Amino acid sequence: VGEVAQLHGFGVDLGVGVHDGVEVALGAGWDGAVSPGTRIAQVFTSTLAAGGYSTGSGEAAEEICRPLLRAAYLGTLLAAAGLGKHRVVLTMIGCGVFGNPHPLIWESLGWALDQTDGLLSAPLEVVLNGRELNTTLGRGPLERATAARGGVLLETGGDRTVAGRRG
């Protein structure tokens, strides 16, 4: 039940795994419990763990991780658009125990969004769900970058921040 969206131009072919029509069995929707029969598309990606259990760290690890993060985000955005989705919810890939730096992830997502400018045939709402973004990136830069793309910055309590873009 999947296809692979191939990305080129990184010295190797990179892909993301795409599953469409996956039923959501448990979890919470935007306003509460998920309705029975709710189906989503899910994109599977992987990158280098720049920190955490990885042997690499620092500049060399970031140089390897950057194109992987860019490919993961670009592949996800293109897969969502290709499937005719109107909203995509993203996470900060590898920012937890894997130690990928928030600034690198944020820059990679911005790069991927820039690559889709003019490519999409319909607006795509992009939601980024992240923790501790105000601390690591600063509220001001987050607000400016989000507003520049026509979005809003929402704080849902504690250290949880969601940046959304309405197309």
Short mmCIF file of N, CA and C in Angstrom, two decimals:
data_model
loop_
_atom_site.label_atom_id
_atom_site.label_comp_id
_atom_site.label_asym_id
_atom_site.label_seq_id
_atom_site.Cartn_x
_atom_site.Cartn_y
_atom_site.Cartn_z
N VAL A 1 0.85 -1.17 0.00
CA VAL A 1 0.00 0.00 0.00
C VAL A 1 0.89 1.23 0.00
N GLY A 2 1.82 1.37 -0.78
CA GLY A 2 2.61 2.57 -0.76
C GLY A 2 3.34 2.78 -2.05
N GLU A 3 3.80 3.96 -2.19
CA GLU A 3 4.65 4.28 -3.32
C GLU A 3 5.81 5.08 -2.77
N VAL A 4 6.81 5.24 -3.56
CA VAL A 4 7.96 6.01 -3.12
C VAL A 4 8.09 7.23 -4.00
N ALA A 5 8.11 8.39 -3.38
CA ALA A 5 8.34 9.63 -4.11
C ALA A 5 9.84 9.83 -4.19
N GLN A 6 10.39 9.83 -5.38
CA GLN A 6 11.84 9.95 -5.55
C GLN A 6 12.25 11.41 -5.67
N LEU A 7 13.34 11.75 -5.04
CA LEU A 7 13.91 13.09 -5.12
C LEU A 7 15.31 12.95 -5.67
N HIS A 8 15.67 13.86 -6.55
CA HIS A 8 16.98 13.80 -7.19
C HIS A 8 17.74 15.09 -6.90
N GLY A 9 19.02 15.09 -7.16
CA GLY A 9 19.80 16.30 -7.04
C GLY A 9 20.60 16.40 -5.75
N PHE A 10 20.68 15.34 -5.00
CA PHE A 10 21.45 15.34 -3.76
C PHE A 10 22.66 14.43 -3.87
N GLY A 11 23.03 14.07 -5.10
CA GLY A 11 24.15 13.16 -5.29
C GLY A 11 23.72 11.71 -5.26
N VAL A 12 22.57 11.45 -4.67
CA VAL A 12 21.98 10.11 -4.66
C VAL A 12 20.48 10.30 -4.80
N ASP A 13 19.79 9.24 -5.15
CA ASP A 13 18.33 9.31 -5.19
C ASP A 13 17.81 9.08 -3.79
N LEU A 14 16.96 9.96 -3.33
CA LEU A 14 16.36 9.84 -2.01
C LEU A 14 14.86 9.70 -2.19
N GLY A 15 14.22 9.03 -1.28
CA GLY A 15 12.79 8.85 -1.39
C GLY A 15 12.11 8.89 -0.04
N VAL A 16 10.82 9.10 -0.09
CA VAL A 16 10.00 9.02 1.12
C VAL A 16 8.93 7.96 0.86
N GLY A 17 8.55 7.27 1.90
CA GLY A 17 7.49 6.27 1.76
C GLY A 17 6.14 6.92 1.97
N VAL A 18 5.20 6.68 1.06
CA VAL A 18 3.89 7.32 1.11
C VAL A 18 2.81 6.26 1.24
N HIS A 19 1.98 6.41 2.25
CA HIS A 19 0.82 5.53 2.44
C HIS A 19 -0.41 6.42 2.45
N ASP A 20 -1.34 6.18 1.56
CA ASP A 20 -2.56 6.98 1.50
C ASP A 20 -3.75 6.13 1.92
N GLY A 21 -4.73 6.78 2.53
CA GLY A 21 -5.94 6.08 2.93
C GLY A 21 -5.78 5.25 4.19
N VAL A 22 -4.84 5.63 5.06
CA VAL A 22 -4.59 4.90 6.30
C VAL A 22 -5.63 5.32 7.33
N GLU A 23 -6.31 4.35 7.90
CA GLU A 23 -7.33 4.66 8.90
C GLU A 23 -6.67 5.03 10.23
N VAL A 24 -7.18 6.09 10.84
CA VAL A 24 -6.71 6.54 12.14
C VAL A 24 -7.53 5.81 13.19
N ALA A 25 -6.88 4.97 13.98
CA ALA A 25 -7.60 4.17 14.97
C ALA A 25 -7.68 4.85 16.32
N LEU A 26 -6.61 5.51 16.73
CA LEU A 26 -6.56 6.16 18.04
C LEU A 26 -5.97 7.55 17.88
N GLY A 27 -6.21 8.41 18.82
CA GLY A 27 -5.60 9.73 18.79
C GLY A 27 -6.63 10.81 18.96
N ALA A 28 -6.19 12.03 18.77
CA ALA A 28 -7.07 13.18 18.93
C ALA A 28 -7.06 13.99 17.65
N GLY A 29 -8.21 14.47 17.27
CA GLY A 29 -8.31 15.36 16.11
C GLY A 29 -8.06 16.78 16.56
N TRP A 30 -8.33 17.73 15.68
CA TRP A 30 -8.11 19.14 16.02
C TRP A 30 -9.04 19.57 17.14
N ASP A 31 -10.23 18.98 17.21
CA ASP A 31 -11.21 19.40 18.22
C ASP A 31 -11.67 18.26 19.11
N GLY A 32 -10.90 17.22 19.27
CA GLY A 32 -11.30 16.11 20.12
C GLY A 32 -11.00 14.78 19.50
N ALA A 33 -11.79 13.78 19.85
CA ALA A 33 -11.55 12.42 19.38
C ALA A 33 -11.68 12.33 17.86
N VAL A 34 -10.98 11.38 17.29
CA VAL A 34 -11.04 11.16 15.85
C VAL A 34 -12.32 10.40 15.52
N SER A 35 -13.03 10.86 14.50
CA SER A 35 -14.25 10.19 14.08
C SER A 35 -13.92 8.84 13.47
N PRO A 36 -14.77 7.84 13.71
CA PRO A 36 -14.54 6.53 13.10
C PRO A 36 -14.47 6.66 11.58
N GLY A 37 -13.57 5.90 10.97
CA GLY A 37 -13.43 5.92 9.52
C GLY A 37 -12.55 7.02 8.98
N THR A 38 -11.95 7.84 9.86
CA THR A 38 -11.06 8.90 9.40
C THR A 38 -9.83 8.29 8.75
N ARG A 39 -9.51 8.79 7.58
CA ARG A 39 -8.35 8.28 6.85
C ARG A 39 -7.40 9.44 6.52
N ILE A 40 -6.11 9.13 6.56
CA ILE A 40 -5.08 10.13 6.29
C ILE A 40 -4.04 9.54 5.34
N ALA A 41 -3.21 10.40 4.84
CA ALA A 41 -2.00 9.96 4.14
C ALA A 41 -0.86 10.11 5.14
N GLN A 42 0.05 9.19 5.13
CA GLN A 42 1.18 9.24 6.04
C GLN A 42 2.46 9.07 5.23
N VAL A 43 3.43 9.93 5.53
CA VAL A 43 4.71 9.90 4.82
C VAL A 43 5.78 9.49 5.82
N PHE A 44 6.59 8.51 5.43
CA PHE A 44 7.65 8.01 6.30
C PHE A 44 8.99 8.51 5.79
N THR A 45 9.75 9.11 6.69
CA THR A 45 11.06 9.64 6.34
C THR A 45 12.07 9.22 7.39
N SER A 46 13.33 9.39 7.06
CA SER A 46 14.39 9.12 8.01
C SER A 46 15.58 10.00 7.67
N THR A 47 16.30 10.42 8.68
CA THR A 47 17.51 11.20 8.48
C THR A 47 18.59 10.68 9.41
N LEU A 48 19.75 11.27 9.32
CA LEU A 48 20.84 10.96 10.23
C LEU A 48 20.52 11.53 11.61
N ALA A 49 20.85 10.82 12.63
CA ALA A 49 20.73 11.36 13.99
C ALA A 49 22.02 12.11 14.28
N ALA A 50 21.98 13.43 14.16
CA ALA A 50 23.19 14.24 14.30
C ALA A 50 23.73 14.23 15.72
N GLY A 51 22.92 13.91 16.67
CA GLY A 51 23.36 13.79 18.06
C GLY A 51 22.88 12.45 18.57
N GLY A 52 22.51 12.39 19.82
CA GLY A 52 21.95 11.15 20.36
C GLY A 52 22.88 9.97 20.21
N TYR A 53 22.41 8.91 19.57
CA TYR A 53 23.21 7.69 19.47
C TYR A 53 24.15 7.70 18.29
N SER A 54 24.13 8.73 17.46
CA SER A 54 24.99 8.80 16.29
C SER A 54 26.45 8.98 16.70
N THR A 55 27.36 8.46 15.89
CA THR A 55 28.77 8.66 16.18
C THR A 55 29.24 10.03 15.69
N GLY A 56 28.52 10.60 14.74
CA GLY A 56 28.90 11.91 14.22
C GLY A 56 28.24 13.03 15.00
N SER A 57 28.86 14.18 14.97
CA SER A 57 28.25 15.36 15.56
C SER A 57 28.94 16.57 14.96
N GLY A 58 28.38 17.72 15.23
CA GLY A 58 28.99 18.94 14.76
C GLY A 58 28.76 19.20 13.29
N GLU A 59 29.70 19.95 12.69
CA GLU A 59 29.57 20.42 11.32
C GLU A 59 29.45 19.28 10.30
N ALA A 60 30.26 18.26 10.44
CA ALA A 60 30.24 17.15 9.48
C ALA A 60 28.88 16.45 9.50
N ALA A 61 28.35 16.19 10.68
CA ALA A 61 27.05 15.53 10.79
C ALA A 61 25.95 16.41 10.21
N GLU A 62 26.04 17.73 10.44
CA GLU A 62 25.03 18.64 9.90
C GLU A 62 25.08 18.68 8.38
N GLU A 63 26.26 18.58 7.80
CA GLU A 63 26.37 18.60 6.34
C GLU A 63 25.75 17.35 5.71
N ILE A 64 25.79 16.25 6.44
CA ILE A 64 25.14 15.03 5.97
C ILE A 64 23.64 15.11 6.23
N CYS A 65 23.28 15.62 7.38
CA CYS A 65 21.88 15.67 7.79
C CYS A 65 21.07 16.69 6.99
N ARG A 66 21.66 17.82 6.61
CA ARG A 66 20.95 18.89 5.91
C ARG A 66 20.23 18.40 4.66
N PRO A 67 20.91 17.74 3.70
CA PRO A 67 20.18 17.31 2.51
C PRO A 67 19.14 16.24 2.81
N LEU A 68 19.36 15.45 3.84
CA LEU A 68 18.37 14.44 4.21
C LEU A 68 17.11 15.10 4.78
N LEU A 69 17.30 16.09 5.63
CA LEU A 69 16.15 16.83 6.17
C LEU A 69 15.41 17.56 5.05
N ARG A 70 16.16 18.21 4.18
CA ARG A 70 15.53 18.93 3.07
C ARG A 70 14.71 17.97 2.20
N ALA A 71 15.30 16.82 1.90
CA ALA A 71 14.60 15.83 1.07
C ALA A 71 13.36 15.30 1.78
N ALA A 72 13.46 15.08 3.08
CA ALA A 72 12.31 14.57 3.84
C ALA A 72 11.16 15.56 3.81
N TYR A 73 11.45 16.83 4.06
CA TYR A 73 10.39 17.84 4.06
C TYR A 73 9.85 18.09 2.66
N LEU A 74 10.73 18.22 1.67
CA LEU A 74 10.28 18.45 0.31
C LEU A 74 9.46 17.26 -0.19
N GLY A 75 9.93 16.06 0.07
CA GLY A 75 9.19 14.87 -0.34
C GLY A 75 7.81 14.81 0.29
N THR A 76 7.72 15.19 1.56
CA THR A 76 6.44 15.19 2.25
C THR A 76 5.49 16.22 1.65
N LEU A 77 5.99 17.43 1.42
CA LEU A 77 5.15 18.48 0.84
C LEU A 77 4.67 18.09 -0.56
N LEU A 78 5.58 17.56 -1.37
CA LEU A 78 5.20 17.16 -2.73
C LEU A 78 4.25 15.97 -2.73
N ALA A 79 4.45 15.05 -1.81
CA ALA A 79 3.53 13.90 -1.71
C ALA A 79 2.14 14.38 -1.32
N ALA A 80 2.05 15.29 -0.35
CA ALA A 80 0.74 15.81 0.06
C ALA A 80 0.06 16.51 -1.11
N ALA A 81 0.80 17.34 -1.81
CA ALA A 81 0.22 18.05 -2.96
C ALA A 81 -0.18 17.07 -4.05
N GLY A 82 0.67 16.09 -4.32
CA GLY A 82 0.38 15.10 -5.35
C GLY A 82 -0.86 14.26 -5.05
N LEU A 83 -1.13 14.07 -3.78
CA LEU A 83 -2.31 13.30 -3.37
C LEU A 83 -3.56 14.19 -3.25
N GLY A 84 -3.39 15.48 -3.52
CA GLY A 84 -4.53 16.40 -3.44
C GLY A 84 -4.93 16.78 -2.03
N LYS A 85 -4.02 16.67 -1.10
CA LYS A 85 -4.31 17.03 0.29
C LYS A 85 -4.29 18.55 0.43
N HIS A 86 -5.05 19.05 1.39
CA HIS A 86 -5.12 20.49 1.62
C HIS A 86 -4.34 20.92 2.86
N ARG A 87 -3.99 19.94 3.70
CA ARG A 87 -3.25 20.23 4.93
C ARG A 87 -2.20 19.17 5.12
N VAL A 88 -1.03 19.61 5.59
CA VAL A 88 0.04 18.69 5.95
C VAL A 88 0.52 19.08 7.35
N VAL A 89 0.65 18.08 8.21
CA VAL A 89 1.14 18.31 9.57
C VAL A 89 2.54 17.71 9.65
N LEU A 90 3.50 18.55 10.01
CA LEU A 90 4.90 18.15 10.08
C LEU A 90 5.39 18.15 11.51
N THR A 91 6.43 17.39 11.76
CA THR A 91 7.11 17.40 13.04
C THR A 91 8.55 17.88 12.82
N MET A 92 9.22 18.18 13.90
CA MET A 92 10.64 18.55 13.85
C MET A 92 11.42 17.23 13.78
N ILE A 93 11.77 16.81 12.59
CA ILE A 93 12.36 15.48 12.37
C ILE A 93 13.69 15.34 13.12
N GLY A 94 13.71 14.39 14.04
CA GLY A 94 14.95 14.06 14.73
C GLY A 94 15.39 15.03 15.80
N CYS A 95 14.51 15.91 16.26
CA CYS A 95 14.96 16.92 17.23
C CYS A 95 14.96 16.42 18.67
N GLY A 96 14.37 15.31 18.92
CA GLY A 96 14.33 14.79 20.28
C GLY A 96 15.62 14.09 20.66
N VAL A 97 15.53 12.82 20.95
CA VAL A 97 16.70 12.06 21.39
C VAL A 97 17.75 11.91 20.30
N PHE A 98 17.38 12.15 19.05
CA PHE A 98 18.34 12.00 17.95
C PHE A 98 19.25 13.22 17.83
N GLY A 99 18.88 14.30 18.46
CA GLY A 99 19.77 15.45 18.58
C GLY A 99 19.95 16.33 17.36
N ASN A 100 19.07 16.25 16.37
CA ASN A 100 19.19 17.16 15.24
C ASN A 100 18.87 18.58 15.72
N PRO A 101 19.73 19.53 15.43
CA PRO A 101 19.55 20.90 15.95
C PRO A 101 18.32 21.58 15.36
N HIS A 102 17.55 22.25 16.22
CA HIS A 102 16.37 22.97 15.77
C HIS A 102 16.66 23.94 14.62
N PRO A 103 17.73 24.75 14.70
CA PRO A 103 17.99 25.68 13.59
C PRO A 103 18.18 24.96 12.24
N LEU A 104 18.83 23.81 12.24
CA LEU A 104 19.03 23.06 11.01
C LEU A 104 17.70 22.53 10.48
N ILE A 105 16.86 22.04 11.35
CA ILE A 105 15.55 21.53 10.96
C ILE A 105 14.70 22.67 10.41
N TRP A 106 14.67 23.80 11.11
CA TRP A 106 13.88 24.96 10.70
C TRP A 106 14.34 25.48 9.33
N GLU A 107 15.65 25.56 9.14
CA GLU A 107 16.20 26.01 7.86
C GLU A 107 15.83 25.03 6.75
N SER A 108 15.87 23.75 7.03
CA SER A 108 15.56 22.74 6.03
C SER A 108 14.09 22.80 5.63
N LEU A 109 13.21 23.01 6.59
CA LEU A 109 11.79 23.15 6.28
C LEU A 109 11.56 24.41 5.44
N GLY A 110 12.19 25.51 5.81
CA GLY A 110 12.06 26.74 5.03
C GLY A 110 12.53 26.54 3.60
N TRP A 111 13.63 25.83 3.43
CA TRP A 111 14.15 25.53 2.10
C TRP A 111 13.12 24.74 1.30
N ALA A 112 12.53 23.72 1.92
CA ALA A 112 11.55 22.88 1.23
C ALA A 112 10.32 23.70 0.83
N LEU A 113 9.88 24.58 1.73
CA LEU A 113 8.74 25.44 1.39
C LEU A 113 9.07 26.34 0.21
N ASP A 114 10.29 26.89 0.20
CA ASP A 114 10.72 27.73 -0.92
C ASP A 114 10.71 26.97 -2.23
N GLN A 115 11.09 25.69 -2.20
CA GLN A 115 11.15 24.88 -3.42
C GLN A 115 9.76 24.64 -4.00
N THR A 116 8.73 24.67 -3.16
CA THR A 116 7.37 24.39 -3.64
C THR A 116 6.68 25.65 -4.17
N ASP A 117 7.25 26.83 -3.93
CA ASP A 117 6.63 28.06 -4.43
C ASP A 117 6.47 27.96 -5.94
N GLY A 118 5.24 28.15 -6.39
CA GLY A 118 4.96 28.10 -7.82
C GLY A 118 4.75 26.71 -8.38
N LEU A 119 5.01 25.66 -7.59
CA LEU A 119 4.84 24.30 -8.09
C LEU A 119 3.47 23.70 -7.80
N LEU A 120 2.84 24.18 -6.73
CA LEU A 120 1.60 23.56 -6.29
C LEU A 120 0.41 24.14 -7.05
N SER A 121 -0.50 23.28 -7.43
CA SER A 121 -1.67 23.72 -8.18
C SER A 121 -2.80 24.20 -7.28
N ALA A 122 -2.68 23.94 -5.97
CA ALA A 122 -3.71 24.36 -5.02
C ALA A 122 -3.01 24.74 -3.71
N PRO A 123 -3.65 25.60 -2.92
CA PRO A 123 -3.05 25.98 -1.63
C PRO A 123 -2.86 24.76 -0.73
N LEU A 124 -1.80 24.80 0.05
CA LEU A 124 -1.50 23.74 1.00
C LEU A 124 -1.25 24.37 2.36
N GLU A 125 -2.07 24.01 3.33
CA GLU A 125 -1.88 24.49 4.70
C GLU A 125 -0.82 23.61 5.34
N VAL A 126 0.23 24.24 5.85
CA VAL A 126 1.34 23.52 6.46
C VAL A 126 1.36 23.83 7.95
N VAL A 127 1.29 22.79 8.77
CA VAL A 127 1.33 22.94 10.22
C VAL A 127 2.59 22.24 10.72
N LEU A 128 3.38 22.96 11.50
CA LEU A 128 4.58 22.38 12.12
C LEU A 128 4.34 22.29 13.61
N ASN A 129 4.41 21.08 14.13
CA ASN A 129 4.21 20.84 15.55
C ASN A 129 5.58 20.62 16.18
N GLY A 130 5.97 21.47 17.11
CA GLY A 130 7.29 21.33 17.70
C GLY A 130 7.32 21.72 19.16
N ARG A 131 8.36 21.28 19.84
CA ARG A 131 8.55 21.58 21.25
C ARG A 131 9.79 22.46 21.41
N GLU A 132 9.72 23.36 22.37
CA GLU A 132 10.86 24.19 22.76
C GLU A 132 11.38 25.08 21.64
N LEU A 133 10.54 25.38 20.65
CA LEU A 133 10.98 26.22 19.54
C LEU A 133 11.26 27.65 19.97
N ASN A 134 10.44 28.17 20.88
CA ASN A 134 10.68 29.54 21.38
C ASN A 134 12.04 29.63 22.05
N THR A 135 12.42 28.59 22.74
CA THR A 135 13.69 28.58 23.46
C THR A 135 14.88 28.47 22.51
N THR A 136 14.79 27.56 21.54
CA THR A 136 15.94 27.29 20.69
C THR A 136 16.05 28.22 19.48
N LEU A 137 14.91 28.68 18.96
CA LEU A 137 14.93 29.53 17.77
C LEU A 137 14.58 30.97 18.06
N GLY A 138 13.87 31.20 19.16
CA GLY A 138 13.44 32.54 19.53
C GLY A 138 12.08 32.87 18.93
N ARG A 139 11.23 33.46 19.73
CA ARG A 139 9.87 33.78 19.29
C ARG A 139 9.87 34.75 18.11
N GLY A 140 10.71 35.77 18.14
CA GLY A 140 10.74 36.77 17.08
C GLY A 140 11.02 36.17 15.71
N PRO A 141 12.12 35.41 15.56
CA PRO A 141 12.39 34.79 14.26
C PRO A 141 11.29 33.83 13.80
N LEU A 142 10.69 33.10 14.75
CA LEU A 142 9.60 32.20 14.39
C LEU A 142 8.41 32.98 13.85
N GLU A 143 8.04 34.06 14.55
CA GLU A 143 6.90 34.87 14.12
C GLU A 143 7.16 35.50 12.75
N ARG A 144 8.35 36.04 12.55
CA ARG A 144 8.67 36.68 11.27
C ARG A 144 8.65 35.68 10.11
N ALA A 145 9.28 34.53 10.30
CA ALA A 145 9.32 33.53 9.23
C ALA A 145 7.93 32.99 8.93
N THR A 146 7.13 32.78 9.96
CA THR A 146 5.79 32.26 9.77
C THR A 146 4.91 33.29 9.08
N ALA A 147 4.98 34.54 9.54
CA ALA A 147 4.18 35.62 8.93
C ALA A 147 4.58 35.85 7.48
N ALA A 148 5.86 35.73 7.16
CA ALA A 148 6.33 35.94 5.79
C ALA A 148 5.70 34.94 4.82
N ARG A 149 5.25 33.81 5.34
CA ARG A 149 4.61 32.79 4.51
C ARG A 149 3.10 32.81 4.67
N GLY A 150 2.58 33.88 5.28
CA GLY A 150 1.14 34.00 5.44
C GLY A 150 0.57 33.16 6.55
N GLY A 151 1.40 32.79 7.52
CA GLY A 151 0.95 31.90 8.58
C GLY A 151 0.83 32.57 9.92
N VAL A 152 0.54 31.80 10.91
CA VAL A 152 0.40 32.26 12.28
C VAL A 152 1.19 31.34 13.20
N LEU A 153 1.58 31.87 14.33
CA LEU A 153 2.29 31.10 15.33
C LEU A 153 1.35 30.89 16.51
N LEU A 154 1.10 29.65 16.88
CA LEU A 154 0.20 29.32 17.97
C LEU A 154 0.98 28.64 19.08
N GLU A 155 0.68 29.02 20.30
CA GLU A 155 1.26 28.31 21.44
C GLU A 155 0.11 27.61 22.15
N THR A 156 0.27 26.31 22.34
CA THR A 156 -0.81 25.52 22.91
C THR A 156 -0.58 25.19 24.38
N GLY A 157 0.35 25.89 25.00
CA GLY A 157 0.61 25.67 26.42
C GLY A 157 1.92 24.96 26.64
N GLY A 158 2.51 25.21 27.79
CA GLY A 158 3.79 24.61 28.11
C GLY A 158 4.83 25.04 27.11
N ASP A 159 5.59 24.08 26.61
CA ASP A 159 6.64 24.41 25.65
C ASP A 159 6.26 23.98 24.23
N ARG A 160 4.98 23.74 23.98
CA ARG A 160 4.51 23.28 22.67
C ARG A 160 4.16 24.49 21.81
N THR A 161 4.71 24.53 20.61
CA THR A 161 4.47 25.61 19.65
C THR A 161 4.06 24.99 18.33
N VAL A 162 3.09 25.58 17.69
CA VAL A 162 2.64 25.13 16.38
C VAL A 162 2.70 26.29 15.43
N ALA A 163 3.40 26.15 14.33
CA ALA A 163 3.45 27.17 13.29
C ALA A 163 2.61 26.67 12.14
N GLY A 164 1.69 27.50 11.67
CA GLY A 164 0.80 27.08 10.59
C GLY A 164 0.86 28.05 9.43
N ARG A 165 0.67 27.51 8.25
CA ARG A 165 0.65 28.33 7.03
C ARG A 165 -0.66 28.06 6.32
N ARG A 166 -1.38 29.09 6.07
CA ARG A 166 -2.60 28.93 5.30
C ARG A 166 -2.34 29.45 3.90
N GLY A 167 -2.57 28.56 2.92
CA GLY A 167 -2.26 28.89 1.54
C GLY A 167 -3.31 29.75 0.97
#
